[in-house]
Amino acid sequence: MKLLISKCLAIVSGVFLLSSTLHAAQPLAAAEVKAALNSAYAKYKDLQEGANADYIPALAKVDSNLFGIVLVTVDGKVYSAGDVSSEVSIQSISKVFTMAKVIEEKGEDAIFGNMGVDATGQVFNSIVAVEQYQGAEMNAMVNAGAITATSMISGKSRDEIWGKILSYYGDFAGRKLSVNQEVFESEAATNQRNQAIAKLMYAYGRIKDNPDRATDIYTEQCSVNVNTRDLATMAATLANGGKNPVTRKQVLGNEHVPRVLAVMATAGLYDDTGKWLYRTGLPGKSGVGGGIIAVSPGRFGIAVISPPLDAAGNSIRAQRAITDISNALGGNPYAVAPAQ
Ligand code: GLU
């Protein structure tokens, strides 16, 4: 049964009008999903706001008009609008999946007890945030915590560690992924700040050894090429209790998924994570390549790629399209009908 509650909330910034529809959790109707995607695509395709990230020179060259939307349901249905096959570098969205791998290998306390699971209130590559609690009381969605998570993946050699990370991402996406060499080289040539952050995390004992190698692998993981369908399938795997709904492979232990989603909900969209959660209720993660993923647990994963970012570093079209689509489909897990 479909329950329509309907509300319009004028959000303080005035940018979004939030209209939510509450649905009992039930399979999504194909026509409804297609209509939601097509309508968001049409509404935002000509929006010209924001700018590509340019602090990594190769990102500035990516086509700003690229715009693709994909939604994958937990029963493996794939819906799309716009450009779903062009690839961009995954950037910070990779942090989710490396953290998941660490949890899978070392258990949930490894993350909790090392870099922590709290928002920093600082920018994603903040050094102040590291200094405040000596590398603790932060999370694996900001660079210090993410590079540390990468350093925690076990392996005898760089090749072994890297191979594990890349194939793990591929299991989430449901296909073999590869690295964008131009982006990797561009970021490796300009990542002195991340190198400094890793050294600090090493100084505080959060990274146990070889901070330079951890930064190098982290930089490579950020350079993995993905298209919108890959990202949506990765999100849908989280929505489906860690089992890829397309390949049917259990990629992450079901019991670990709530921890991964909790960290995404806390810190997935940089300093605007609270605003995002307020509007959508969805654990999400953005990357400076222009992608955003969001997870409606037990229902669907959704991804949008569109490179122009706002001041907080989040893709403008992606935020708006996902907000509209999820709210139209009743994706907000906090929005429930009262018991009768
Ligand atoms: N590779 C980027 C960096 O470390 C990722 C940033 C992001 O997507 O937020 O600066």
XYZ file of C-alpha atoms and ligand atoms in Angstrom:
350
model
C 0.000 0.000 0.000
C 1.215 3.365 -0.845
C 0.848 6.057 1.693
C 1.209 9.568 0.574
C 2.120 12.108 3.151
C 3.217 14.918 1.547
C 5.122 17.801 2.713
C 6.890 20.720 1.414
C 9.704 22.115 3.449
C 11.383 25.273 2.404
C 15.020 24.655 3.154
C 16.926 27.499 4.706
C 19.314 27.906 1.817
C 16.335 28.246 -0.467
C 18.010 26.022 -3.035
C 15.816 22.948 -2.689
C 12.148 22.482 -2.261
C 11.800 19.161 -0.543
C 8.697 17.215 -1.262
C 8.608 13.773 0.309
C 6.445 10.819 -0.447
C 6.233 7.983 2.052
C 5.899 4.488 0.704
C 5.698 1.243 2.564
C 8.825 -0.710 1.535
C 7.744 -2.609 -1.552
C 9.326 -3.279 -4.914
C 9.550 -0.094 -6.924
C 7.231 0.125 -9.914
C 9.234 0.415 -13.132
C 7.106 3.195 -14.562
C 7.465 5.253 -11.410
C 11.256 4.876 -11.353
C 11.620 5.717 -15.035
C 9.434 8.786 -14.631
C 11.452 9.990 -11.620
C 14.784 9.572 -13.436
C 13.591 11.161 -16.672
C 12.065 14.083 -14.867
C 15.233 14.807 -12.821
C 17.381 14.454 -15.935
C 15.240 16.903 -17.903
C 15.057 19.333 -14.987
C 18.813 19.562 -14.364
C 20.518 18.811 -17.674
C 20.824 22.463 -18.644
C 21.749 23.688 -15.176
C 24.993 25.618 -15.434
C 26.302 26.108 -11.921
C 29.519 25.193 -10.173
C 32.889 24.224 -11.611
C 35.030 21.136 -12.035
C 37.626 20.534 -9.330
C 40.938 21.904 -10.554
C 43.326 21.343 -7.651
C 44.064 18.020 -9.379
C 44.867 19.425 -12.859
C 43.491 16.439 -14.852
C 40.028 16.862 -13.316
C 39.635 20.351 -14.775
C 39.751 18.847 -18.278
C 36.782 16.470 -17.807
C 33.669 17.398 -19.850
C 31.482 19.507 -17.530
C 28.358 18.587 -19.479
C 28.634 14.911 -18.617
C 25.446 13.968 -16.770
C 24.266 10.441 -16.056
C 21.826 8.958 -13.557
C 21.504 5.255 -12.684
C 19.344 3.563 -10.070
C 19.807 -0.141 -9.287
C 17.188 -1.867 -7.155
C 17.956 -4.589 -4.604
C 16.359 -7.094 -6.971
C 18.887 -6.169 -9.657
C 16.857 -3.958 -11.971
C 18.859 -1.172 -13.612
C 17.281 2.147 -14.637
C 19.123 4.983 -16.268
C 18.901 8.429 -17.822
C 21.550 10.384 -19.686
C 25.191 9.392 -20.138
C 25.798 6.246 -18.154
C 28.897 4.895 -19.842
C 31.442 7.760 -19.783
C 33.979 7.221 -17.027
C 35.355 9.599 -14.414
C 37.800 8.914 -11.588
C 36.068 7.606 -8.477
C 38.028 9.923 -6.118
C 36.682 10.018 -2.563
C 33.885 7.549 -3.235
C 36.660 4.945 -3.082
C 37.031 5.682 0.648
C 33.795 3.827 1.393
C 34.985 0.600 -0.195
C 38.488 0.629 1.238
C 37.000 1.185 4.692
C 34.628 -1.734 4.037
C 37.597 -3.919 3.134
C 39.394 -3.001 6.364
C 36.258 -3.824 8.375
C 35.949 -7.123 6.528
C 39.604 -8.019 7.175
C 40.134 -6.641 10.663
C 36.709 -6.194 12.221
C 34.633 -3.157 13.112
C 36.760 -2.104 16.088
C 39.783 -1.578 13.852
C 38.195 1.519 12.337
C 36.427 2.650 15.485
C 39.577 2.425 17.602
C 42.048 3.913 15.148
C 40.845 6.954 13.178
C 37.341 6.878 14.693
C 33.861 7.463 13.292
C 33.068 11.084 14.074
C 32.640 14.132 11.880
C 35.578 16.533 12.073
C 33.762 19.787 11.341
C 36.755 20.606 9.126
C 37.470 20.317 5.412
C 38.232 16.851 4.025
C 41.980 17.404 3.847
C 42.320 19.254 7.124
C 45.529 19.098 9.109
C 43.901 20.887 12.045
C 41.500 17.932 12.370
C 44.455 15.560 12.704
C 46.109 17.749 15.287
C 43.006 18.163 17.411
C 42.904 14.551 18.677
C 46.225 13.206 17.452
C 44.660 11.457 14.484
C 41.721 9.937 16.385
C 38.081 11.128 16.644
C 37.755 11.491 12.898
C 36.628 9.097 10.194
C 37.624 7.207 7.069
C 35.755 9.601 4.723
C 38.288 12.408 5.235
C 41.760 12.119 3.761
C 43.664 11.433 6.991
C 41.321 8.603 7.958
C 41.102 7.313 4.402
C 44.866 7.123 3.825
C 45.110 5.391 7.197
C 42.428 2.894 6.150
C 44.400 2.165 2.981
C 47.487 1.553 5.129
C 45.504 -1.047 7.117
C 44.828 -3.373 4.175
C 47.049 -6.392 4.695
C 49.500 -7.656 2.092
C 53.165 -8.518 1.669
C 53.800 -6.115 -1.172
C 52.362 -2.974 -2.745
C 51.187 -5.087 -5.675
C 49.335 -7.509 -3.447
C 47.589 -4.712 -1.515
C 46.713 -2.825 -4.672
C 45.413 -5.957 -6.383
C 43.098 -6.636 -3.451
C 41.698 -3.111 -3.432
C 41.073 -2.976 -7.175
C 39.402 -6.366 -7.334
C 37.271 -5.535 -4.289
C 35.959 -2.387 -6.002
C 35.286 -4.537 -9.070
C 33.214 -6.964 -6.990
C 31.018 -4.073 -5.873
C 30.718 -2.704 -9.425
C 30.184 -6.127 -10.968
C 32.972 -5.761 -13.515
C 36.742 -5.425 -13.701
C 37.796 -1.808 -13.163
C 40.984 -0.034 -14.197
C 42.980 3.067 -13.364
C 42.903 6.395 -15.180
C 46.656 6.838 -15.569
C 46.444 10.522 -16.451
C 44.525 11.316 -13.254
C 46.840 9.110 -11.178
C 49.943 10.860 -12.484
C 48.360 14.295 -12.161
C 47.368 13.744 -8.550
C 50.626 11.982 -7.652
C 52.493 15.077 -8.867
C 50.377 17.434 -6.755
C 49.507 15.478 -3.583
C 52.089 16.961 -1.235
C 49.392 17.865 1.257
C 48.181 14.250 1.440
C 51.785 13.119 1.885
C 52.071 15.505 4.852
C 48.792 14.244 6.320
C 49.976 10.635 6.060
C 53.254 11.506 7.778
C 51.316 13.105 10.634
C 49.082 10.034 10.960
C 52.286 7.981 11.092
C 53.731 10.278 13.743
C 50.620 9.684 15.860
C 50.842 5.909 15.390
C 47.618 5.629 13.368
C 49.545 4.508 10.269
C 51.900 1.777 11.441
C 54.495 1.935 8.717
C 55.322 3.265 5.268
C 53.104 6.391 5.073
C 54.452 7.211 1.598
C 53.320 3.881 0.221
C 49.891 4.341 1.831
C 49.540 7.755 0.159
C 50.637 6.353 -3.173
C 48.103 3.485 -3.043
C 45.397 5.879 -1.833
C 46.137 8.163 -4.789
C 45.848 5.224 -7.166
C 42.552 4.094 -5.608
C 41.145 7.616 -6.151
C 42.113 7.319 -9.840
C 40.032 4.230 -10.590
C 37.710 4.876 -13.534
C 33.994 4.293 -13.029
C 30.843 5.055 -14.951
C 27.468 5.876 -13.461
C 26.269 2.295 -13.702
C 29.342 1.051 -11.799
C 28.724 3.534 -9.010
C 25.019 2.732 -8.767
C 25.768 -0.995 -8.586
C 28.309 -0.336 -5.827
C 25.676 1.624 -3.900
C 23.044 -1.049 -4.563
C 25.371 -3.706 -3.138
C 25.353 -1.752 0.116
C 21.569 -1.291 -0.134
C 21.256 -5.058 -0.544
C 23.060 -6.088 2.652
C 26.484 -6.392 1.005
C 25.362 -8.709 -1.826
C 25.750 -7.391 -5.368
C 22.188 -7.505 -6.711
C 23.348 -7.943 -10.302
C 26.109 -10.580 -9.958
C 24.575 -12.067 -6.748
C 28.034 -12.182 -5.117
C 28.183 -11.463 -1.358
C 30.923 -8.836 -1.322
C 30.761 -7.510 2.235
C 29.505 -9.361 5.314
C 25.890 -8.487 5.876
C 26.593 -7.626 9.520
C 29.146 -4.960 8.532
C 26.919 -2.976 6.206
C 25.251 -0.847 8.929
C 28.677 0.341 10.122
C 29.716 1.391 6.622
C 26.435 3.228 6.074
C 26.762 4.957 9.456
C 30.109 6.487 8.526
C 28.748 7.566 5.138
C 25.764 9.179 6.849
C 28.071 10.999 9.260
C 30.659 12.307 6.836
C 29.916 11.340 3.221
C 29.372 14.803 1.723
C 32.170 16.810 3.258
C 31.012 19.771 5.343
C 27.507 19.568 3.885
C 26.747 16.068 5.140
C 24.179 17.352 7.630
C 22.360 19.338 4.962
C 22.363 16.303 2.682
C 21.019 13.968 5.366
C 18.361 16.513 6.293
C 17.118 16.602 2.725
C 17.394 12.927 1.808
C 17.953 10.738 4.887
C 20.356 8.719 2.723
C 23.903 7.622 3.528
C 25.878 9.022 0.608
C 29.404 9.670 -0.598
C 30.670 12.203 -3.057
C 33.945 12.550 -4.886
C 35.631 15.531 -6.495
C 35.453 13.722 -9.851
C 31.747 14.654 -9.849
C 30.136 11.420 -8.687
C 27.759 10.912 -5.790
C 26.385 7.596 -4.576
C 23.488 7.197 -2.161
C 21.969 4.165 -0.507
C 18.334 3.543 0.368
C 18.776 0.456 2.577
C 16.730 -2.532 1.434
C 15.495 -0.625 -1.613
C 18.026 0.789 -4.068
C 21.383 2.319 -4.761
C 21.586 5.424 -6.905
C 24.459 7.301 -8.521
C 24.864 10.450 -10.544
C 27.950 11.729 -12.332
C 28.181 15.421 -13.191
C 31.573 17.133 -12.686
C 30.688 20.727 -11.673
C 30.925 21.056 -7.885
C 29.621 23.531 -5.322
C 31.778 25.291 -2.741
C 31.665 22.274 -0.410
C 33.009 20.009 -3.188
C 29.782 18.158 -4.005
C 28.366 17.774 -7.521
C 25.481 20.191 -7.900
C 23.395 18.259 -10.414
C 24.030 15.000 -8.553
C 22.779 16.359 -5.241
C 19.652 17.775 -6.793
C 18.809 14.807 -8.998
C 19.285 12.234 -6.225
C 17.271 14.317 -3.766
C 14.344 14.631 -6.162
C 14.403 10.999 -7.273
C 14.770 9.484 -3.832
C 12.089 11.657 -2.301
C 9.729 10.876 -5.196
C 10.300 7.143 -4.666
C 10.054 7.173 -0.874
C 13.749 6.394 -0.441
C 14.238 8.133 2.906
C 14.618 5.377 5.539
C 13.590 7.762 8.329
C 10.268 8.558 6.683
C 7.862 5.953 8.026
C 4.139 5.841 8.425
C 2.773 5.633 11.988
C 1.643 2.161 13.093
C -2.114 1.832 12.732
N 42.007 12.224 -4.354
C 41.371 13.364 -3.782
C 42.200 13.964 -2.685
O 42.786 13.243 -1.920
C 40.039 12.932 -3.290
C 39.248 14.063 -2.791
C 37.787 13.894 -2.878
O 37.228 13.319 -3.793
O 37.168 14.405 -1.942
O 42.310 15.139 -2.564
